């Protein structure tokens, strides 16, 4: 968690924005019903407010404008880096636009899932240089608990039960 301290310091400055979400979840479209939904659900069950396109973009609304609003009203962005996301950002799609906006600020944590940091650095050296987490080292539950700790004041979150369960 020590390596994520600069991220915490950056988003603490944004804490005065009204209707601020804790986390913006950037993911590949292909992951929306799998790993991205799993991470979203784990974070929400820990009391973390998450901007997630699957629930925050209503039918008939302009997708890019809603994403833009979500980015502006989030403390920190997490990028779920999967093989599908690596393909999407090479194709300069929506995930690539989200990533560009997140890279412009010091509010970004990559979560590497079912791929490697080496593969990430081959596609996005800037994102690959950021401190983050990997499901090769921790379960998604542990990662969600660490993210909840990161975005809550003084590192206290409502996921104490989740942390205890994970540590058992």
Tab-separated table of N, CA and C in Angstrom:
chain	number	residue	atom	x	y	z
A	1	UNK	N	0.824	-1.193	0.000
A	1	UNK	CA	0.000	0.000	0.000
A	1	UNK	C	0.867	1.256	0.000
A	2	UNK	N	2.087	1.149	0.495
A	2	UNK	CA	2.979	2.300	0.563
A	2	UNK	C	3.189	2.911	-0.823
A	3	UNK	N	3.284	2.065	-1.861
A	3	UNK	CA	3.529	2.575	-3.206
A	3	UNK	C	2.322	3.313	-3.769
A	4	UNK	N	1.151	3.136	-3.170
A	4	UNK	CA	-0.046	3.819	-3.648
A	4	UNK	C	-0.298	5.131	-2.911
A	5	UNK	N	0.585	5.524	-2.000
A	5	UNK	CA	0.426	6.761	-1.238
A	5	UNK	C	0.289	7.989	-2.130
A	6	UNK	N	1.072	8.160	-3.203
A	6	UNK	CA	0.884	9.343	-4.066
A	6	UNK	C	-0.527	9.413	-4.658
A	7	UNK	N	-1.121	8.266	-4.960
A	7	UNK	CA	-2.486	8.242	-5.488
A	7	UNK	C	-3.438	8.755	-4.426
A	8	UNK	N	-3.287	8.267	-3.178
A	8	UNK	CA	-4.152	8.717	-2.080
A	8	UNK	C	-4.013	10.229	-1.890
A	9	UNK	N	-2.812	10.752	-1.905
A	9	UNK	CA	-2.598	12.185	-1.702
A	9	UNK	C	-3.251	12.998	-2.818
A	10	UNK	N	-3.199	12.510	-4.052
A	10	UNK	CA	-3.812	13.220	-5.176
A	10	UNK	C	-5.323	13.266	-5.054
A	11	UNK	N	-5.957	12.144	-4.716
A	11	UNK	CA	-7.407	12.173	-4.694
A	11	UNK	C	-7.961	12.812	-3.428
A	12	UNK	N	-7.199	12.880	-2.347
A	12	UNK	CA	-7.684	13.568	-1.151
A	12	UNK	C	-7.931	15.053	-1.445
A	13	UNK	N	-7.200	15.599	-2.404
A	13	UNK	CA	-7.394	16.993	-2.807
A	13	UNK	C	-8.732	17.176	-3.525
A	14	UNK	N	-9.277	16.113	-4.115
A	14	UNK	CA	-10.526	16.182	-4.877
A	14	UNK	C	-11.755	15.925	-4.014
A	15	UNK	N	-11.579	15.654	-2.745
A	15	UNK	CA	-12.655	15.235	-1.854
A	15	UNK	C	-13.805	16.228	-1.724
A	16	UNK	N	-13.635	17.467	-2.172
A	16	UNK	CA	-14.681	18.478	-2.011
A	16	UNK	C	-15.662	18.514	-3.184
A	17	UNK	N	-15.444	17.744	-4.225
A	17	UNK	CA	-16.331	17.729	-5.394
A	17	UNK	C	-17.642	17.046	-5.003
A	18	UNK	N	-18.805	17.684	-5.294
A	18	UNK	CA	-20.086	17.060	-4.944
A	18	UNK	C	-20.346	15.792	-5.764
A	19	UNK	N	-21.056	14.842	-5.165
A	19	UNK	CA	-21.420	13.576	-5.814
A	19	UNK	C	-20.199	12.786	-6.294
A	20	UNK	N	-19.120	12.895	-5.580
A	20	UNK	CA	-17.874	12.231	-5.964
A	20	UNK	C	-17.959	10.723	-5.702
A	21	UNK	N	-17.578	9.927	-6.683
A	21	UNK	CA	-17.481	8.472	-6.514
A	21	UNK	C	-16.076	8.156	-6.019
A	22	UNK	N	-15.958	7.049	-5.332
A	22	UNK	CA	-14.641	6.636	-4.851
A	22	UNK	C	-13.762	6.172	-6.016
A	23	UNK	N	-14.328	5.358	-6.903
A	23	UNK	CA	-13.542	4.707	-7.958
A	23	UNK	C	-14.261	4.751	-9.295
A	24	UNK	N	-13.488	5.013	-10.356
A	24	UNK	CA	-13.946	4.847	-11.735
A	24	UNK	C	-13.330	3.548	-12.230
A	25	UNK	N	-14.153	2.609	-12.658
A	25	UNK	CA	-13.659	1.307	-13.108
A	25	UNK	C	-13.571	1.285	-14.633
A	26	UNK	N	-12.354	1.333	-15.142
A	26	UNK	CA	-12.075	1.248	-16.574
A	26	UNK	C	-11.834	-0.223	-16.912
A	27	UNK	N	-12.534	-0.710	-17.927
A	27	UNK	CA	-12.422	-2.130	-18.291
A	27	UNK	C	-12.735	-2.304	-19.770
A	28	UNK	N	-12.397	-3.458	-20.292
A	28	UNK	CA	-12.750	-3.787	-21.673
A	28	UNK	C	-14.210	-4.218	-21.726
A	29	UNK	N	-14.867	-3.890	-22.816
A	29	UNK	CA	-16.268	-4.266	-23.007
A	29	UNK	C	-16.450	-5.777	-22.783
A	30	UNK	N	-15.512	-6.575	-23.253
A	30	UNK	CA	-15.600	-8.039	-23.137
A	30	UNK	C	-15.602	-8.514	-21.683
A	31	UNK	N	-15.084	-7.700	-20.771
A	31	UNK	CA	-14.970	-8.100	-19.358
A	31	UNK	C	-16.136	-7.624	-18.501
A	32	UNK	N	-17.108	-6.933	-19.105
A	32	UNK	CA	-18.165	-6.265	-18.336
A	32	UNK	C	-19.035	-7.221	-17.527
A	33	UNK	N	-19.178	-8.451	-17.974
A	33	UNK	CA	-20.024	-9.401	-17.250
A	33	UNK	C	-19.202	-10.416	-16.474
A	34	UNK	N	-17.882	-10.332	-16.577
A	34	UNK	CA	-17.002	-11.272	-15.893
A	34	UNK	C	-16.187	-10.595	-14.814
A	35	UNK	N	-14.894	-10.427	-15.084
A	35	UNK	CA	-13.965	-9.900	-14.076
A	35	UNK	C	-14.316	-8.480	-13.628
A	36	UNK	N	-14.781	-7.634	-14.550
A	36	UNK	CA	-15.124	-6.248	-14.168
A	36	UNK	C	-16.327	-6.234	-13.227
A	37	UNK	N	-17.328	-7.034	-13.519
A	37	UNK	CA	-18.503	-7.099	-12.644
A	37	UNK	C	-18.120	-7.685	-11.288
A	38	UNK	N	-17.274	-8.695	-11.293
A	38	UNK	CA	-16.824	-9.286	-10.032
A	38	UNK	C	-16.124	-8.245	-9.160
A	39	UNK	N	-15.200	-7.495	-9.756
A	39	UNK	CA	-14.484	-6.472	-8.997
A	39	UNK	C	-15.445	-5.376	-8.533
A	40	UNK	N	-16.328	-4.943	-9.407
A	40	UNK	CA	-17.335	-3.945	-9.038
A	40	UNK	C	-18.148	-4.412	-7.834
A	41	UNK	N	-18.656	-5.635	-7.899
A	41	UNK	CA	-19.503	-6.155	-6.829
A	41	UNK	C	-18.738	-6.277	-5.510
A	42	UNK	N	-17.492	-6.707	-5.571
A	42	UNK	CA	-16.672	-6.804	-4.359
A	42	UNK	C	-16.442	-5.426	-3.742
A	43	UNK	N	-16.154	-4.440	-4.576
A	43	UNK	CA	-15.933	-3.079	-4.074
A	43	UNK	C	-17.209	-2.494	-3.471
A	44	UNK	N	-18.324	-2.625	-4.174
A	44	UNK	CA	-19.595	-2.100	-3.674
A	44	UNK	C	-19.981	-2.769	-2.352
A	45	UNK	N	-19.745	-4.073	-2.233
A	45	UNK	CA	-20.086	-4.768	-0.985
A	45	UNK	C	-19.185	-4.328	0.160
A	46	UNK	N	-18.080	-3.676	-0.175
A	46	UNK	CA	-17.164	-3.140	0.836
A	46	UNK	C	-17.472	-1.684	1.168
A	47	UNK	N	-18.557	-1.160	0.604
A	47	UNK	CA	-18.938	0.217	0.892
A	47	UNK	C	-18.252	1.249	0.020
A	48	UNK	N	-17.632	0.817	-1.074
A	48	UNK	CA	-16.946	1.721	-1.998
A	48	UNK	C	-17.922	2.096	-3.109
A	49	UNK	N	-18.052	3.383	-3.402
A	49	UNK	CA	-18.906	3.804	-4.513
A	49	UNK	C	-18.096	3.737	-5.803
A	50	UNK	N	-18.635	3.018	-6.785
A	50	UNK	CA	-17.902	2.736	-8.017
A	50	UNK	C	-18.692	3.240	-9.219
A	51	UNK	N	-18.015	3.999	-10.106
A	51	UNK	CA	-18.613	4.334	-11.394
A	51	UNK	C	-18.318	3.158	-12.301
A	52	UNK	N	-19.382	2.528	-12.802
A	52	UNK	CA	-19.268	1.317	-13.624
A	52	UNK	C	-20.246	1.467	-14.780
A	53	UNK	N	-19.753	1.433	-15.984
A	53	UNK	CA	-20.576	1.712	-17.160
A	53	UNK	C	-21.825	0.842	-17.218
A	54	UNK	N	-21.734	-0.371	-16.763
A	54	UNK	CA	-22.878	-1.274	-16.829
A	54	UNK	C	-24.063	-0.795	-16.004
A	55	UNK	N	-23.825	0.006	-14.978
A	55	UNK	CA	-24.935	0.503	-14.167
A	55	UNK	C	-25.111	2.014	-14.275
A	56	UNK	N	-24.095	2.730	-14.721
A	56	UNK	CA	-24.154	4.194	-14.714
A	56	UNK	C	-24.465	4.832	-16.062
A	57	UNK	N	-24.455	4.061	-17.124
A	57	UNK	CA	-24.814	4.600	-18.440
A	57	UNK	C	-26.187	4.037	-18.790
A	58	UNK	N	-27.173	4.926	-18.774
A	58	UNK	CA	-28.539	4.518	-19.071
A	58	UNK	C	-28.750	4.404	-20.573
A	59	UNK	N	-29.689	3.551	-20.964
A	59	UNK	CA	-30.014	3.399	-22.385
A	59	UNK	C	-30.429	4.740	-22.969
A	60	UNK	N	-29.926	5.027	-24.155
A	60	UNK	CA	-30.292	6.257	-24.842
A	60	UNK	C	-29.445	7.468	-24.488
A	61	UNK	N	-28.521	7.327	-23.537
A	61	UNK	CA	-27.665	8.463	-23.191
A	61	UNK	C	-26.356	8.360	-23.971
A	62	UNK	N	-25.731	9.494	-24.261
A	62	UNK	CA	-24.465	9.464	-25.010
A	62	UNK	C	-23.347	8.846	-24.165
A	63	UNK	N	-22.836	7.714	-24.615
A	63	UNK	CA	-21.853	6.940	-23.861
A	63	UNK	C	-20.611	7.748	-23.489
A	64	UNK	N	-19.988	8.394	-24.473
A	64	UNK	CA	-18.750	9.125	-24.187
A	64	UNK	C	-18.973	10.275	-23.215
A	65	UNK	N	-20.103	10.952	-23.305
A	65	UNK	CA	-20.376	12.058	-22.369
A	65	UNK	C	-20.577	11.528	-20.957
A	66	UNK	N	-21.252	10.397	-20.811
A	66	UNK	CA	-21.449	9.802	-19.485
A	66	UNK	C	-20.117	9.333	-18.894
A	67	UNK	N	-19.260	8.771	-19.727
A	67	UNK	CA	-17.925	8.360	-19.275
A	67	UNK	C	-17.138	9.585	-18.820
A	68	UNK	N	-17.217	10.665	-19.592
A	68	UNK	CA	-16.522	11.902	-19.250
A	68	UNK	C	-16.976	12.411	-17.877
A	69	UNK	N	-18.283	12.412	-17.637
A	69	UNK	CA	-18.812	12.836	-16.338
A	69	UNK	C	-18.316	11.911	-15.231
A	70	UNK	N	-18.316	10.602	-15.497
A	70	UNK	CA	-17.841	9.639	-14.502
A	70	UNK	C	-16.384	9.852	-14.150
A	71	UNK	N	-15.571	10.136	-15.148
A	71	UNK	CA	-14.146	10.406	-14.910
A	71	UNK	C	-13.961	11.655	-14.059
A	72	UNK	N	-14.748	12.691	-14.366
A	72	UNK	CA	-14.623	13.966	-13.646
A	72	UNK	C	-15.067	13.839	-12.189
A	73	UNK	N	-15.979	12.924	-11.915
A	73	UNK	CA	-16.535	12.823	-10.566
A	73	UNK	C	-16.087	11.556	-9.844
A	74	UNK	N	-14.846	11.153	-10.059
A	74	UNK	CA	-14.292	9.987	-9.367
A	74	UNK	C	-12.977	10.355	-8.706
A	75	UNK	N	-12.772	9.841	-7.500
A	75	UNK	CA	-11.534	10.126	-6.767
A	75	UNK	C	-10.329	9.497	-7.446
A	76	UNK	N	-10.485	8.251	-7.853
A	76	UNK	CA	-9.365	7.509	-8.429
A	76	UNK	C	-9.904	6.584	-9.513
A	77	UNK	N	-9.064	6.301	-10.491
A	77	UNK	CA	-9.445	5.362	-11.543
A	77	UNK	C	-8.658	4.082	-11.395
A	78	UNK	N	-9.353	2.977	-11.567
A	78	UNK	CA	-8.648	1.707	-11.644
A	78	UNK	C	-8.849	1.165	-13.048
A	79	UNK	N	-7.810	0.570	-13.576
A	79	UNK	CA	-7.870	-0.016	-14.904
A	79	UNK	C	-7.708	-1.516	-14.738
A	80	UNK	N	-8.754	-2.255	-15.087
A	80	UNK	CA	-8.692	-3.712	-15.036
A	80	UNK	C	-8.004	-4.177	-16.314
A	81	UNK	N	-6.746	-4.531	-16.184
A	81	UNK	CA	-5.919	-4.901	-17.336
A	81	UNK	C	-6.057	-6.403	-17.570
A	82	UNK	N	-6.719	-6.748	-18.649
A	82	UNK	CA	-6.926	-8.137	-19.048
A	82	UNK	C	-6.440	-8.288	-20.484
A	83	UNK	N	-6.346	-9.521	-20.980
A	83	UNK	CA	-5.991	-9.667	-22.398
A	83	UNK	C	-6.950	-8.890	-23.312
A	84	UNK	N	-8.230	-8.864	-22.969
A	84	UNK	CA	-9.212	-8.124	-23.786
A	84	UNK	C	-8.923	-6.626	-23.765
A	85	UNK	N	-8.569	-6.081	-22.605
A	85	UNK	CA	-8.257	-4.644	-22.536
A	85	UNK	C	-7.012	-4.324	-23.349
A	86	UNK	N	-6.009	-5.178	-23.293
A	86	UNK	CA	-4.788	-4.937	-24.065
A	86	UNK	C	-5.103	-4.851	-25.559
A	87	UNK	N	-6.019	-5.700	-26.033
A	87	UNK	CA	-6.429	-5.630	-27.441
A	87	UNK	C	-7.214	-4.353	-27.718
A	88	UNK	N	-8.090	-3.981	-26.792
A	88	UNK	CA	-8.937	-2.790	-26.985
A	88	UNK	C	-8.119	-1.500	-27.030
A	89	UNK	N	-7.132	-1.370	-26.150
A	89	UNK	CA	-6.387	-0.102	-26.149
A	89	UNK	C	-5.487	0.014	-27.377
A	90	UNK	N	-5.102	-1.108	-27.950
A	90	UNK	CA	-4.350	-1.042	-29.211
A	90	UNK	C	-5.255	-0.584	-30.359
A	91	UNK	N	-6.545	-0.856	-30.241
A	91	UNK	CA	-7.504	-0.475	-31.278
A	91	UNK	C	-8.058	0.923	-31.109
A	92	UNK	N	-7.572	1.654	-30.092
A	92	UNK	CA	-7.984	3.049	-29.849
A	92	UNK	C	-9.493	3.189	-29.674
A	93	UNK	N	-10.090	2.274	-28.911
A	93	UNK	CA	-11.526	2.340	-28.643
A	93	UNK	C	-11.825	3.177	-27.403
A	94	UNK	N	-12.993	2.946	-26.826
A	94	UNK	CA	-13.431	3.710	-25.662
A	94	UNK	C	-12.511	3.485	-24.467
A	95	UNK	N	-12.095	2.241	-24.237
A	95	UNK	CA	-11.192	1.961	-23.121
A	95	UNK	C	-9.890	2.754	-23.264
A	96	UNK	N	-9.433	2.925	-24.495
A	96	UNK	CA	-8.224	3.713	-24.742
A	96	UNK	C	-8.446	5.180	-24.382
A	97	UNK	N	-9.625	5.712	-24.672
A	97	UNK	CA	-9.945	7.102	-24.319
A	97	UNK	C	-10.006	7.275	-22.801
A	98	UNK	N	-10.640	6.317	-22.108
A	98	UNK	CA	-10.691	6.363	-20.645
A	98	UNK	C	-9.277	6.328	-20.077
A	99	UNK	N	-8.465	5.424	-20.602
A	99	UNK	CA	-7.086	5.287	-20.137
A	99	UNK	C	-6.310	6.578	-20.349
A	100	UNK	N	-6.469	7.219	-21.490
A	100	UNK	CA	-5.774	8.485	-21.755
A	100	UNK	C	-6.143	9.544	-20.732
A	101	UNK	N	-7.429	9.643	-20.410
A	101	UNK	CA	-7.875	10.628	-19.416
A	101	UNK	C	-7.315	10.308	-18.041
A	102	UNK	N	-7.284	9.042	-17.680
A	102	UNK	CA	-6.771	8.647	-16.359
A	102	UNK	C	-5.259	8.855	-16.264
A	103	UNK	N	-4.552	8.584	-17.351
A	103	UNK	CA	-3.097	8.768	-17.347
A	103	UNK	C	-2.708	10.234	-17.196
A	104	UNK	N	-3.599	11.133	-17.578
A	104	UNK	CA	-3.302	12.561	-17.490
A	104	UNK	C	-3.292	13.056	-16.044
A	105	UNK	N	-3.811	12.246	-15.122
A	105	UNK	CA	-3.852	12.628	-13.705
A	105	UNK	C	-3.110	11.581	-12.880
A	106	UNK	N	-2.742	11.939	-11.676
A	106	UNK	CA	-2.081	10.990	-10.780
A	106	UNK	C	-3.108	10.222	-9.964
A	107	UNK	N	-4.107	9.695	-10.641
A	107	UNK	CA	-5.231	9.067	-9.963
A	107	UNK	C	-5.525	7.708	-10.575
A	108	UNK	N	-4.510	6.903	-10.759
A	108	UNK	CA	-4.659	5.690	-11.543
A	108	UNK	C	-3.956	4.502	-10.900
A	109	UNK	N	-4.692	3.379	-10.804
A	109	UNK	CA	-4.128	2.142	-10.261
A	109	UNK	C	-4.454	1.004	-11.232
A	110	UNK	N	-3.449	0.407	-11.856
A	110	UNK	CA	-3.722	-0.748	-12.719
A	110	UNK	C	-3.913	-2.023	-11.883
A	111	UNK	N	-4.893	-2.829	-12.292
A	111	UNK	CA	-5.136	-4.140	-11.697
A	111	UNK	C	-4.935	-5.153	-12.825
A	112	UNK	N	-3.848	-5.902	-12.775
A	112	UNK	CA	-3.505	-6.847	-13.831
A	112	UNK	C	-4.175	-8.190	-13.518
A	113	UNK	N	-4.960	-8.693	-14.488
A	113	UNK	CA	-5.743	-9.913	-14.293
A	113	UNK	C	-5.632	-10.804	-15.532
A	114	UNK	N	-5.157	-12.012	-15.344
A	114	UNK	CA	-5.005	-12.999	-16.429
A	114	UNK	C	-4.044	-12.547	-17.526
A	115	UNK	N	-3.113	-11.676	-17.168
A	115	UNK	CA	-2.042	-11.256	-18.068
A	115	UNK	C	-0.862	-10.845	-17.186
A	116	UNK	N	0.139	-10.204	-17.752
A	116	UNK	CA	1.333	-9.847	-16.980
A	116	UNK	C	1.663	-8.370	-17.160
A	117	UNK	N	2.491	-7.866	-16.259
A	117	UNK	CA	2.971	-6.487	-16.402
A	117	UNK	C	3.849	-6.357	-17.648
A	118	UNK	N	4.576	-7.406	-18.001
A	118	UNK	CA	5.387	-7.361	-19.220
A	118	UNK	C	4.495	-7.151	-20.447
A	119	UNK	N	3.387	-7.898	-20.517
A	119	UNK	CA	2.457	-7.733	-21.639
A	119	UNK	C	1.856	-6.332	-21.631
A	120	UNK	N	1.562	-5.817	-20.441
A	120	UNK	CA	1.028	-4.465	-20.323
A	120	UNK	C	2.048	-3.433	-20.802
A	121	UNK	N	3.291	-3.564	-20.378
A	121	UNK	CA	4.326	-2.605	-20.785
A	121	UNK	C	4.568	-2.626	-22.296
A	122	UNK	N	4.356	-3.790	-22.928
A	122	UNK	CA	4.498	-3.869	-24.388
A	122	UNK	C	3.451	-3.018	-25.102
A	123	UNK	N	2.264	-2.891	-24.502
A	123	UNK	CA	1.158	-2.156	-25.115
A	123	UNK	C	1.086	-0.719	-24.602
A	124	UNK	N	1.310	-0.536	-23.284
A	124	UNK	CA	1.205	0.788	-22.674
A	124	UNK	C	2.307	0.968	-21.630
A	125	UNK	N	3.478	1.435	-22.063
A	125	UNK	CA	4.575	1.627	-21.109
A	125	UNK	C	4.208	2.586	-19.968
A	126	UNK	N	3.392	3.606	-20.247
A	126	UNK	CA	2.992	4.544	-19.196
A	126	UNK	C	2.147	3.866	-18.129
A	127	UNK	N	1.156	3.102	-18.543
A	127	UNK	CA	0.324	2.400	-17.572
A	127	UNK	C	1.138	1.320	-16.858
A	128	UNK	N	1.985	0.633	-17.600
A	128	UNK	CA	2.818	-0.422	-17.013
A	128	UNK	C	3.818	0.091	-15.995
A	129	UNK	N	4.111	1.394	-16.035
A	129	UNK	CA	5.061	1.969	-15.077
A	129	UNK	C	4.393	2.353	-13.755
A	130	UNK	N	3.060	2.311	-13.700
A	130	UNK	CA	2.333	2.699	-12.487
A	130	UNK	C	2.322	1.569	-11.472
A	131	UNK	N	2.368	1.944	-10.197
A	131	UNK	CA	2.220	0.954	-9.135
A	131	UNK	C	0.796	0.434	-9.158
A	132	UNK	N	0.652	-0.856	-9.022
A	132	UNK	CA	-0.670	-1.454	-9.057
A	132	UNK	C	-0.675	-2.804	-8.379
A	133	UNK	N	-1.641	-3.622	-8.740
A	133	UNK	CA	-1.792	-4.941	-8.144
A	133	UNK	C	-2.067	-5.959	-9.234
A	134	UNK	N	-1.876	-7.227	-8.874
A	134	UNK	CA	-2.064	-8.300	-9.839
A	134	UNK	C	-2.781	-9.477	-9.177
A	135	UNK	N	-3.711	-10.082	-9.916
A	135	UNK	CA	-4.394	-11.256	-9.391
A	135	UNK	C	-3.489	-12.484	-9.412
A	136	UNK	N	-2.305	-12.359	-9.997
A	136	UNK	CA	-1.330	-13.445	-9.907
A	136	UNK	C	-0.722	-13.490	-8.503
A	137	UNK	N	-0.793	-12.360	-7.787
A	137	UNK	CA	-0.231	-12.270	-6.435
A	137	UNK	C	-1.295	-12.265	-5.352
A	138	UNK	N	-2.463	-11.680	-5.627
A	138	UNK	CA	-3.552	-11.583	-4.663
A	138	UNK	C	-4.857	-11.981	-5.342
A	139	UNK	N	-5.805	-12.459	-4.542
A	139	UNK	CA	-7.130	-12.759	-5.089
A	139	UNK	C	-7.853	-11.451	-5.369
A	140	UNK	N	-8.909	-11.536	-6.142
A	140	UNK	CA	-9.721	-10.352	-6.431
A	140	UNK	C	-10.304	-9.796	-5.122
A	141	UNK	N	-10.631	-10.669	-4.171
A	141	UNK	CA	-11.175	-10.229	-2.887
A	141	UNK	C	-10.158	-9.389	-2.119
A	142	UNK	N	-8.919	-9.833	-2.103
A	142	UNK	CA	-7.861	-9.092	-1.396
A	142	UNK	C	-7.605	-7.757	-2.096
A	143	UNK	N	-7.590	-7.768	-3.419
A	143	UNK	CA	-7.390	-6.527	-4.174
A	143	UNK	C	-8.510	-5.539	-3.876
A	144	UNK	N	-9.752	-6.015	-3.847
A	144	UNK	CA	-10.887	-5.140	-3.533
A	144	UNK	C	-10.740	-4.564	-2.125
A	145	UNK	N	-10.300	-5.380	-1.174
A	145	UNK	CA	-10.104	-4.892	0.198
A	145	UNK	C	-9.009	-3.830	0.246
A	146	UNK	N	-7.932	-4.026	-0.499
A	146	UNK	CA	-6.851	-3.034	-0.535
A	146	UNK	C	-7.327	-1.732	-1.179
A	147	UNK	N	-8.114	-1.841	-2.237
A	147	UNK	CA	-8.646	-0.637	-2.887
A	147	UNK	C	-9.607	0.099	-1.959
A	148	UNK	N	-10.426	-0.643	-1.234
A	148	UNK	CA	-11.345	-0.020	-0.284
A	148	UNK	C	-10.558	0.723	0.794
A	149	UNK	N	-9.475	0.124	1.242
A	149	UNK	CA	-8.618	0.771	2.240
A	149	UNK	C	-7.991	2.041	1.663
A	150	UNK	N	-7.603	1.990	0.398
A	150	UNK	CA	-6.972	3.134	-0.261
A	150	UNK	C	-7.903	4.335	-0.354
A	151	UNK	N	-9.167	4.105	-0.691
A	151	UNK	CA	-10.063	5.224	-0.982
A	151	UNK	C	-10.885	5.730	0.198
A	152	UNK	N	-10.761	5.089	1.336
A	152	UNK	CA	-11.527	5.555	2.488
A	152	UNK	C	-10.657	6.436	3.371
A	153	UNK	N	-11.260	7.417	4.043
A	153	UNK	CA	-10.487	8.316	4.902
A	153	UNK	C	-9.704	7.536	5.959
A	154	UNK	N	-8.459	7.892	6.114
A	154	UNK	CA	-7.569	7.273	7.096
A	154	UNK	C	-7.426	5.775	6.899
A	155	UNK	N	-7.740	5.292	5.702
A	155	UNK	CA	-7.570	3.874	5.417
A	155	UNK	C	-8.572	2.980	6.121
A	156	UNK	N	-9.624	3.572	6.704
A	156	UNK	CA	-10.645	2.770	7.381
A	156	UNK	C	-11.798	2.569	6.424
A	157	UNK	N	-12.194	1.339	6.228
A	157	UNK	CA	-13.306	1.073	5.330
A	157	UNK	C	-14.339	0.213	6.013
A	158	UNK	N	-15.472	0.089	5.352
A	158	UNK	CA	-16.527	-0.746	5.895
A	158	UNK	C	-16.353	-2.189	5.472
A	159	UNK	N	-15.152	-2.542	5.020
A	159	UNK	CA	-14.930	-3.910	4.565
A	159	UNK	C	-14.122	-4.696	5.587
A	160	UNK	N	-14.244	-4.366	6.853
A	160	UNK	CA	-13.504	-5.073	7.895
A	160	UNK	C	-13.827	-6.553	7.855
A	161	UNK	N	-15.107	-6.881	7.690
A	161	UNK	CA	-15.505	-8.289	7.635
A	161	UNK	C	-14.873	-8.966	6.430
A	162	UNK	N	-14.830	-8.266	5.305
A	162	UNK	CA	-14.205	-8.826	4.106
A	162	UNK	C	-12.729	-9.062	4.346
A	163	UNK	N	-12.031	-8.086	4.969
A	163	UNK	CA	-10.605	-8.241	5.231
A	163	UNK	C	-10.360	-9.416	6.157
A	164	UNK	N	-11.182	-9.559	7.201
A	164	UNK	CA	-10.992	-10.664	8.127
A	164	UNK	C	-11.211	-11.983	7.429
A	165	UNK	N	-12.231	-12.058	6.567
A	165	UNK	CA	-12.526	-13.272	5.842
A	165	UNK	C	-11.365	-13.624	4.905
A	166	UNK	N	-10.808	-12.610	4.246
A	166	UNK	CA	-9.710	-12.830	3.311
A	166	UNK	C	-8.453	-13.303	4.042
A	167	UNK	N	-8.206	-12.759	5.227
A	167	UNK	CA	-6.989	-13.099	5.958
A	167	UNK	C	-7.048	-14.493	6.566
A	168	UNK	N	-8.249	-15.062	6.703
A	168	UNK	CA	-8.393	-16.365	7.353
A	168	UNK	C	-7.807	-17.486	6.530
